[in-house]
Short mmCIF file of C-alpha atoms in Angstrom, two decimals:
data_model
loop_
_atom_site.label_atom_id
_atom_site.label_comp_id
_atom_site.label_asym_id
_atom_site.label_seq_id
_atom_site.Cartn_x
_atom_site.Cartn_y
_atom_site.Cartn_z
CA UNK D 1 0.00 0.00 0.00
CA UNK D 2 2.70 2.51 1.12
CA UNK D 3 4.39 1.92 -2.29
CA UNK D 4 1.42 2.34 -4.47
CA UNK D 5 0.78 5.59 -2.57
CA UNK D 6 3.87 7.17 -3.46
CA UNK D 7 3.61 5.97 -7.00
CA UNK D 8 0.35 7.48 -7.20
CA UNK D 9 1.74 10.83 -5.99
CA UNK D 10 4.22 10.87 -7.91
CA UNK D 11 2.90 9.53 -10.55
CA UNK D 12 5.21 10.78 -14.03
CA UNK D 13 6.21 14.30 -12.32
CA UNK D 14 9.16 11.85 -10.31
CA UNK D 15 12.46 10.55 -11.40
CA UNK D 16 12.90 7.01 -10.97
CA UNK D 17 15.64 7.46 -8.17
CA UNK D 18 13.28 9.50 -6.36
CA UNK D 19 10.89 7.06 -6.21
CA UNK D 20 13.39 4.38 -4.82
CA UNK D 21 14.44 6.83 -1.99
CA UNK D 22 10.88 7.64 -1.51
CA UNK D 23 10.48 3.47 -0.49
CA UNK D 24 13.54 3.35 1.21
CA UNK D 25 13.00 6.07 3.62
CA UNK D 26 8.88 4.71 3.65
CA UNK D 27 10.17 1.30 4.74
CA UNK D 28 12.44 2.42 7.30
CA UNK D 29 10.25 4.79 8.77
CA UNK D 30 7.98 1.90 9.21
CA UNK D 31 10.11 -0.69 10.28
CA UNK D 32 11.13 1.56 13.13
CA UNK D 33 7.31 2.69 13.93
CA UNK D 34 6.62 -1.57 14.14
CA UNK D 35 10.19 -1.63 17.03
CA UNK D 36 8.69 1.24 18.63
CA UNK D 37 5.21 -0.18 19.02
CA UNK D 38 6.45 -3.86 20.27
CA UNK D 39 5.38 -4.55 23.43
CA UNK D 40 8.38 -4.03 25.98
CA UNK D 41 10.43 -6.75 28.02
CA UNK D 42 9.13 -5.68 31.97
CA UNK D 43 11.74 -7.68 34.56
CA UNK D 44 9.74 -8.14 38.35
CA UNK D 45 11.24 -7.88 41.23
CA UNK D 46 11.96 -11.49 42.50
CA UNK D 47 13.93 -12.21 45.85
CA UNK D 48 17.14 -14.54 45.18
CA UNK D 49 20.76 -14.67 46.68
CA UNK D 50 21.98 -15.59 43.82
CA UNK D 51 25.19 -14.04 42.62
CA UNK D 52 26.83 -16.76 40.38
CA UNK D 53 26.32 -13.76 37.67
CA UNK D 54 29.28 -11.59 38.55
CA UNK D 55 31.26 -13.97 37.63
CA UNK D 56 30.25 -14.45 34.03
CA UNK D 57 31.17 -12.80 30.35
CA UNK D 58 28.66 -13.85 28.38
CA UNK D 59 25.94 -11.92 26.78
CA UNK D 60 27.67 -8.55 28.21
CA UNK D 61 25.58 -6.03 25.70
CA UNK D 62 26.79 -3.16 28.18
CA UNK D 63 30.15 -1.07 28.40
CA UNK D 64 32.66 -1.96 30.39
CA UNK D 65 33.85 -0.03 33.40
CA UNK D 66 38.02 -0.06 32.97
CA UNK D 67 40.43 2.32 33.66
CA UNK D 68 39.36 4.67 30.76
CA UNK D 69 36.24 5.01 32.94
CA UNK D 70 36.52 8.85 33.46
CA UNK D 71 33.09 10.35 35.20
CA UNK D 72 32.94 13.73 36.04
CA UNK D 73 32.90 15.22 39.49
CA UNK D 74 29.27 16.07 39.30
CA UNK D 75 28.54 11.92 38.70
CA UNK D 76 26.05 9.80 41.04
CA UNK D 77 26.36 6.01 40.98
CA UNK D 78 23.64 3.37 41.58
CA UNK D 79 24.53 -0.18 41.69
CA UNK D 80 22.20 -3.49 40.84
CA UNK D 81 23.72 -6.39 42.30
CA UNK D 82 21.01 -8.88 41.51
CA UNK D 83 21.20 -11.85 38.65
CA UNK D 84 17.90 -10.18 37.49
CA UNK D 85 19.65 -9.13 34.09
CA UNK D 86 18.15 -5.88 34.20
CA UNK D 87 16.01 -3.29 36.34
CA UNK D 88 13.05 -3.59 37.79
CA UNK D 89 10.59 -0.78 37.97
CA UNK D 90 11.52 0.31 41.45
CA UNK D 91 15.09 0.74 40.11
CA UNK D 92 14.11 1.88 36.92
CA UNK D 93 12.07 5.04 38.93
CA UNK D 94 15.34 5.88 40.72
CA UNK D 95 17.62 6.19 37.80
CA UNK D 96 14.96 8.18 36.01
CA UNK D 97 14.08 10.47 38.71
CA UNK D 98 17.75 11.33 39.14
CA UNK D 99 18.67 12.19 35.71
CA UNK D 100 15.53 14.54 35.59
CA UNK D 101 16.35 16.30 38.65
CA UNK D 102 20.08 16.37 37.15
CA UNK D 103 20.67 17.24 33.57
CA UNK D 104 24.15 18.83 34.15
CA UNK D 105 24.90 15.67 36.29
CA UNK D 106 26.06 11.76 35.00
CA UNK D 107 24.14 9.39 36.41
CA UNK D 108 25.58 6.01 36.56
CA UNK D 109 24.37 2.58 36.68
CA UNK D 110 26.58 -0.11 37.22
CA UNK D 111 25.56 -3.56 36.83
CA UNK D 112 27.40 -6.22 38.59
CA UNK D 113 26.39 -9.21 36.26
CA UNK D 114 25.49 -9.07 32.55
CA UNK D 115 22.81 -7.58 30.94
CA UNK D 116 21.97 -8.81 27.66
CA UNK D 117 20.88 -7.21 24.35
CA UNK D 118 17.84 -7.89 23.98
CA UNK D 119 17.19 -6.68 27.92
CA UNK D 120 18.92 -3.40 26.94
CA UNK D 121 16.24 -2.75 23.43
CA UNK D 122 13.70 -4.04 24.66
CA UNK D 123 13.22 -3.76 28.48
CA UNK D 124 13.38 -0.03 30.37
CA UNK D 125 16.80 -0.04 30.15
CA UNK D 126 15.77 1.46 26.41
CA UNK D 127 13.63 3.99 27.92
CA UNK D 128 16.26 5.07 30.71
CA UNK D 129 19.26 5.21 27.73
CA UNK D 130 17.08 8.36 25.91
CA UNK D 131 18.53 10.31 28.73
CA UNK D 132 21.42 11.82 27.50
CA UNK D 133 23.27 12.20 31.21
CA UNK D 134 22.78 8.35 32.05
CA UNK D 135 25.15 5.22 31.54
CA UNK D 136 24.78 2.24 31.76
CA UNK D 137 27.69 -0.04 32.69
CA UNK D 138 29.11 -3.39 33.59
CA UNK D 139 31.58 -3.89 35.87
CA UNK D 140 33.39 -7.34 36.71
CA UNK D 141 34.34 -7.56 40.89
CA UNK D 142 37.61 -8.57 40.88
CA UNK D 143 38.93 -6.03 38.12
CA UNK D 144 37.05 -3.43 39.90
CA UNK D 145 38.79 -3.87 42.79
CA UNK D 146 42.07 -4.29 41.94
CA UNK D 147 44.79 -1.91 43.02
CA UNK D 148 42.38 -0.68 45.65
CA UNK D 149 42.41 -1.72 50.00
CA UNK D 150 39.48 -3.84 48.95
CA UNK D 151 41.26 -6.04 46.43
CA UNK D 152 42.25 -8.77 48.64
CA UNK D 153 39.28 -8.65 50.44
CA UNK D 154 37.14 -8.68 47.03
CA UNK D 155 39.53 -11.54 45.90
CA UNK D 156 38.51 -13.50 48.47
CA UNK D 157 34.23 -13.27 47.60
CA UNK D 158 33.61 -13.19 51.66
CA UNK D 159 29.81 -11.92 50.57
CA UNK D 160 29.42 -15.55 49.23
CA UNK D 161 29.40 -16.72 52.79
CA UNK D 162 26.85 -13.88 53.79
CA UNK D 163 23.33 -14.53 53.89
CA UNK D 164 22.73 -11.56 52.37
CA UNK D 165 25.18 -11.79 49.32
CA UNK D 166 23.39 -8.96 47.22
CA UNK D 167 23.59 -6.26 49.43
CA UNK D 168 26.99 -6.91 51.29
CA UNK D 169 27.98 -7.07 47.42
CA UNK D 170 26.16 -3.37 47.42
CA UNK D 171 28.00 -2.36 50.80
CA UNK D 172 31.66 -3.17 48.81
CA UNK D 173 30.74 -1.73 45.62
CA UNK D 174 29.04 1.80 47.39
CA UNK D 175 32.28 2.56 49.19
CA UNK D 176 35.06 1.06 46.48
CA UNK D 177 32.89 3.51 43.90
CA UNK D 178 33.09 6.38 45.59
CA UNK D 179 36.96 5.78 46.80
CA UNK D 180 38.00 5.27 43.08
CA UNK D 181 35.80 8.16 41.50
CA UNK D 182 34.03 10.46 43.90
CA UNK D 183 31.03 11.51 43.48
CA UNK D 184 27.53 10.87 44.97
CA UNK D 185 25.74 7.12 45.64
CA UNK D 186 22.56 6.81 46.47
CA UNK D 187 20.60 3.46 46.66
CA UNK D 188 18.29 1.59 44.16
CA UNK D 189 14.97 2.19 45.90
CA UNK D 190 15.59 5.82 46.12
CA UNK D 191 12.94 8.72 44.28
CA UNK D 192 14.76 11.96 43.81
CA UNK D 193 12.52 15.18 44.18
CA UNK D 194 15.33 17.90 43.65
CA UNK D 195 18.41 18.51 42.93
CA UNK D 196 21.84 17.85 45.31
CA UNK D 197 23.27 21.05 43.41
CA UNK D 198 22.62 23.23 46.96
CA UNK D 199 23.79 20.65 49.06
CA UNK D 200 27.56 20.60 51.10
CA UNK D 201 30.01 18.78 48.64
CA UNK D 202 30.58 15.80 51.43
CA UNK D 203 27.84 14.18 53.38
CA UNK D 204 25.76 11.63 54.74
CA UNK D 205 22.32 11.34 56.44
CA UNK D 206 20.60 9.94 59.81
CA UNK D 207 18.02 8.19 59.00
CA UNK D 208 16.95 8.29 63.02
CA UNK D 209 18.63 10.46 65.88
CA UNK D 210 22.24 8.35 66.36
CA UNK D 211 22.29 5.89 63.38
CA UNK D 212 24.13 7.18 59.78
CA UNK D 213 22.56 5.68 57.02
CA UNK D 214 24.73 4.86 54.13
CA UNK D 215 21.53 4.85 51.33
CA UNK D 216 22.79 8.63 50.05
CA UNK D 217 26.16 10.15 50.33
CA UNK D 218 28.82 12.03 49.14
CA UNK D 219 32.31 11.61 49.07
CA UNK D 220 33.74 14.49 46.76
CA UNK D 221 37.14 14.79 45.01
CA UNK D 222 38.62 17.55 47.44
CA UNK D 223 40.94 16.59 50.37
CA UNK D 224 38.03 16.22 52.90
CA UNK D 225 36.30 13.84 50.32
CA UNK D 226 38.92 11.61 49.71
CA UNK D 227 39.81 11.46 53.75
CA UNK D 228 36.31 10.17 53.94
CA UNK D 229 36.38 7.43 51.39
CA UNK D 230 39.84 6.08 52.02
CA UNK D 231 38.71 5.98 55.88
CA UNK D 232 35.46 3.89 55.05
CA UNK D 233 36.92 1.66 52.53
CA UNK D 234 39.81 1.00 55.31
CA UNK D 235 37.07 0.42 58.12
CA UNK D 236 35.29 -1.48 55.64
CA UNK D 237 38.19 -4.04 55.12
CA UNK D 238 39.19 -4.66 58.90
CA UNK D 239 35.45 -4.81 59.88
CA UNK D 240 33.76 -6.65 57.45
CA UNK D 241 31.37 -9.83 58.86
CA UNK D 242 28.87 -11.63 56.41
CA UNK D 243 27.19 -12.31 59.01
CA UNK D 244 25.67 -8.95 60.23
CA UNK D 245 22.73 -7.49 58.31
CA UNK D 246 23.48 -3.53 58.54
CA UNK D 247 27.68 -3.65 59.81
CA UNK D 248 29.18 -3.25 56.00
CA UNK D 249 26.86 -0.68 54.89
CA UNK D 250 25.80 2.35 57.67
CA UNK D 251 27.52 0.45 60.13
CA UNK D 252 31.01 2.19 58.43
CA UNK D 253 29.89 5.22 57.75
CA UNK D 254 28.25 5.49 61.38
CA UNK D 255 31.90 4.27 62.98
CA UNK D 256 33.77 6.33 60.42
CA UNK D 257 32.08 9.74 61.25
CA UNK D 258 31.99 9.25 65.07
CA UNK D 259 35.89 8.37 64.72
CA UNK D 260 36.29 11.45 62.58
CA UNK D 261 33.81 13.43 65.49
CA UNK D 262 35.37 11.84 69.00
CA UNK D 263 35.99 14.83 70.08
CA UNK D 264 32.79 16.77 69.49
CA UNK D 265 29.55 16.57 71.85
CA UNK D 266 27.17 13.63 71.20
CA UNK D 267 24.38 16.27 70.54
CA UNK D 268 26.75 18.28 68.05
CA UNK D 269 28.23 15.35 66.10
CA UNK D 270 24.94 14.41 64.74
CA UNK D 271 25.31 17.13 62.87
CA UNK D 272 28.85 16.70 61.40
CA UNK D 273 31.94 17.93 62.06
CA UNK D 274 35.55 19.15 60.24
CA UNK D 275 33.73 20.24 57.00
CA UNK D 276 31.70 16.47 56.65
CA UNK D 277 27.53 17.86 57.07
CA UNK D 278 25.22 14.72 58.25
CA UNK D 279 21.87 15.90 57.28
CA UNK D 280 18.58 15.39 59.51
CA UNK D 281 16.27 12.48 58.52
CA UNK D 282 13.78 14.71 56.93
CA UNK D 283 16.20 15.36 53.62
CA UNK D 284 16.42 11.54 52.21
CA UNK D 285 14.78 9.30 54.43
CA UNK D 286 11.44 11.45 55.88
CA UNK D 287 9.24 8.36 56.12
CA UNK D 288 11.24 6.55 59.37
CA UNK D 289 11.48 2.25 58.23
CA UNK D 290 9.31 1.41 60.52
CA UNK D 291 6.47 3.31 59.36
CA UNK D 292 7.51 2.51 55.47
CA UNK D 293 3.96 1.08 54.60
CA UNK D 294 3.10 5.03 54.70
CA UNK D 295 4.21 4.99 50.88
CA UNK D 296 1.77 2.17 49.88
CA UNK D 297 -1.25 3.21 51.52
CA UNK D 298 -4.04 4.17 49.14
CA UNK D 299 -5.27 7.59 49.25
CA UNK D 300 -3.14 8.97 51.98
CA UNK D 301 -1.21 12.38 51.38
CA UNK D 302 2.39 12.38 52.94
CA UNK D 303 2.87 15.69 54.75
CA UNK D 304 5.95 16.86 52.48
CA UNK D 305 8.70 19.63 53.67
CA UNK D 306 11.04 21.73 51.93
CA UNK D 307 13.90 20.12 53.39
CA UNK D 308 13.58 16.60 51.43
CA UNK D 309 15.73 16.03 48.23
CA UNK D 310 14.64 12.06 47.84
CA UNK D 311 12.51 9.60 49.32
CA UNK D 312 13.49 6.39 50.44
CA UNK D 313 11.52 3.60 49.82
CA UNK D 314 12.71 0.82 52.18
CA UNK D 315 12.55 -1.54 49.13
CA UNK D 316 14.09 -4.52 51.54
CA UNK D 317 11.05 -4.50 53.56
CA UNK D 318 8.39 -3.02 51.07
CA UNK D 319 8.72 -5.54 48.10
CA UNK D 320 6.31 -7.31 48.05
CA UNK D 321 3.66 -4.19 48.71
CA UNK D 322 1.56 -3.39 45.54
CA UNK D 323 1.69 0.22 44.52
CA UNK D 324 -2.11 1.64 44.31
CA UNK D 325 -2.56 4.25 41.88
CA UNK D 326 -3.24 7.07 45.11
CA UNK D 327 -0.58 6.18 47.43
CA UNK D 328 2.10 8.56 48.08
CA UNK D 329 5.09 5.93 45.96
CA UNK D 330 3.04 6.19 43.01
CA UNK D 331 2.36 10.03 43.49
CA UNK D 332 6.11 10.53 43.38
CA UNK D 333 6.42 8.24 40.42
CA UNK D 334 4.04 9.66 38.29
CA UNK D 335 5.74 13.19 38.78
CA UNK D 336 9.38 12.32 38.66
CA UNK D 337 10.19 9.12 36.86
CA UNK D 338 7.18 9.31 34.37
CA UNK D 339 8.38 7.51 31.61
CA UNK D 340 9.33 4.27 33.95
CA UNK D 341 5.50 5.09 35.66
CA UNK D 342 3.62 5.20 32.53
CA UNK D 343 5.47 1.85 31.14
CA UNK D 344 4.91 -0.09 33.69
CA UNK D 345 1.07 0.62 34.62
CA UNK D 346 -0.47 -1.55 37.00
CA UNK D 347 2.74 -3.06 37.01
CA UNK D 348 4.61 -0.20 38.73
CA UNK D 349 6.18 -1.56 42.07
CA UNK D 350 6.05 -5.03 41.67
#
């Protein structure tokens, strides 16, 4: 049909050549209309220790992270640890929701295990990759930790032994990322409402009155920065235990800031001290973990402030909660990571 249309507009007024073209560019355009259209890959959250993928090479469709890797200062890294082979929505949402809230930032996702081709065209991953400021990545442990404190350590696998390989694998990689680049890290399950461009250049947050969390920080490139990560990634590596749910994750950043602190009044260090700011609850984790289901609730309106930058959703404890259409998560989706929201539908969260 498309060809006899353009014969019949063309009729004798066109050269031959310009007929061909006219196809060419008529099938193309429709090929690419039939990709667009195809229904996309969607990847669900499912619960697994598994982690037999970081040690594979096969079906690697992503870049590799070597020693060309060059971010820029202004970079924040997420990690998925998981032998999902892609994102789930939940993930998806967090990437997204960054890169809006930071065009003149990088946003990096680093993948742990391989991602496959077919994941990357036709899953979100294709969605996320129209962002111009976000990569994609795959990193292999071992390399990544070589000529680092953490390469023996890494060498060794010690999260294989954990019953909780994937996120002691996200403690190491959270802390070795921001000791070999800088930047800012910020967890998986995280919904970014505004920009970190006003914020100190190193931090951390409580996510209640004593306890660090380790879910967003920053570790910049200046002196201070770089003090901070080569003191976690050293506490990290004589206090590691696979054993001990929260120890390799806030559990260093809490010992690392009240070593930095010792001398400063319990009631001041909560705040920071020598140049490192530790933010109140209210600017990334305003809904305390205990009261997470506050997210999932149909119809309730979270009482927001002007203080929060990002929302954390607790996704270790939340995920197997549905995601109705007027709780607060999905609010949040729907108005910063709306191209994950509207793909996934009633699928959002799950």
């Amino acid at each position: 049909m498309v060809v006899q249309m353009i014969l019949e507009i063309c009729c004798k007024k066109c050269s031959y050549k310009t007929i061909i073209s006219l196809i060419i560019t008529a099938i193309i355009i429709f090929v690419l209309t039939i990709q667009d259209s195809a229904e996309l890959y969607i990847i669900k959250w499912n619960m697994t220790e598994n982690i037999s993928c970081h040690y594979s090479y096969e079906e690697d469709a992503l870049p590799l992270v070597d020693r060309n890797f060059s971010p820029p200062p202004k970079s924040i890294f997420l990690h998925e640890t998981s032998c999902r082979g892609g994102l789930g929505s939940r993930q998806a949402c967090a990437v997204e929701s960054a890169a809006r809230a930071h065009p003149d930032w990088q946003v990096n996702m680093l993948f742990s295990g391989p991602v496959s081709n077919f994941v990357v065209k036709r899953s979100c991953l294709s969605k996320l990759l129209k962002y111009d400021n976000v990569k994609l990545m795959r990193i292999h442990l071992k390399d990544y930790a070589k000529g680092t404190p953490l390469e023996s350590l890494v060498a060794a696998s010690p999260y294989n032994k954990s019953a909780w390989r994937i996120e002691h694998t996200s403690d190491v990689l959270r802390y070795l990322t921001l000791y070999k680049y800088g930047g800012v890290y910020m967890d998986s399950d995280v919904v970014v409402v505004r920009s970190f461009n006003s914020l100190d250049n190193n931090w951390s947050a409580r996510e209640s009155v004593y306890a660090v969390d380790s879910g967003v920080m920053s570790f910049s490139r200046d002196s201070l920065g770089r003090k901070m990560a080569s003191a976690a990634i050293e506490d990290f590596r004589k206090n590691y235990k696979p054993n001990v749910w929260g120890n390799n994750g806030p559990g260093v950043i809490t010992r690392v800031v009240k070593q930095m602190c010792y001398k400063t009044k319990k009631k001041k260090w909560i705040h920071g001290c020598n140049g490192f700011k530790i933010y109140d609850p209210v600017v990334f984790y305003p809904v305390y973990y205990k009261k997470n289901r506050q997210y999932f609730e149909a119809g309730r309106n979270l009482t927001t402030s002007g203080k929060t930058y990002a929302h954390h959703i607790w996704n270790a404890l939340t995920h197997k909660y549905s995601v109705p259409k007027t709780s607060p998560y999905a609010k949040l989706a729907m108005q910063f990571c709306p191209t994950v929201y509207e793909m996934y539908g009633d699928n959002f969260g799950v």
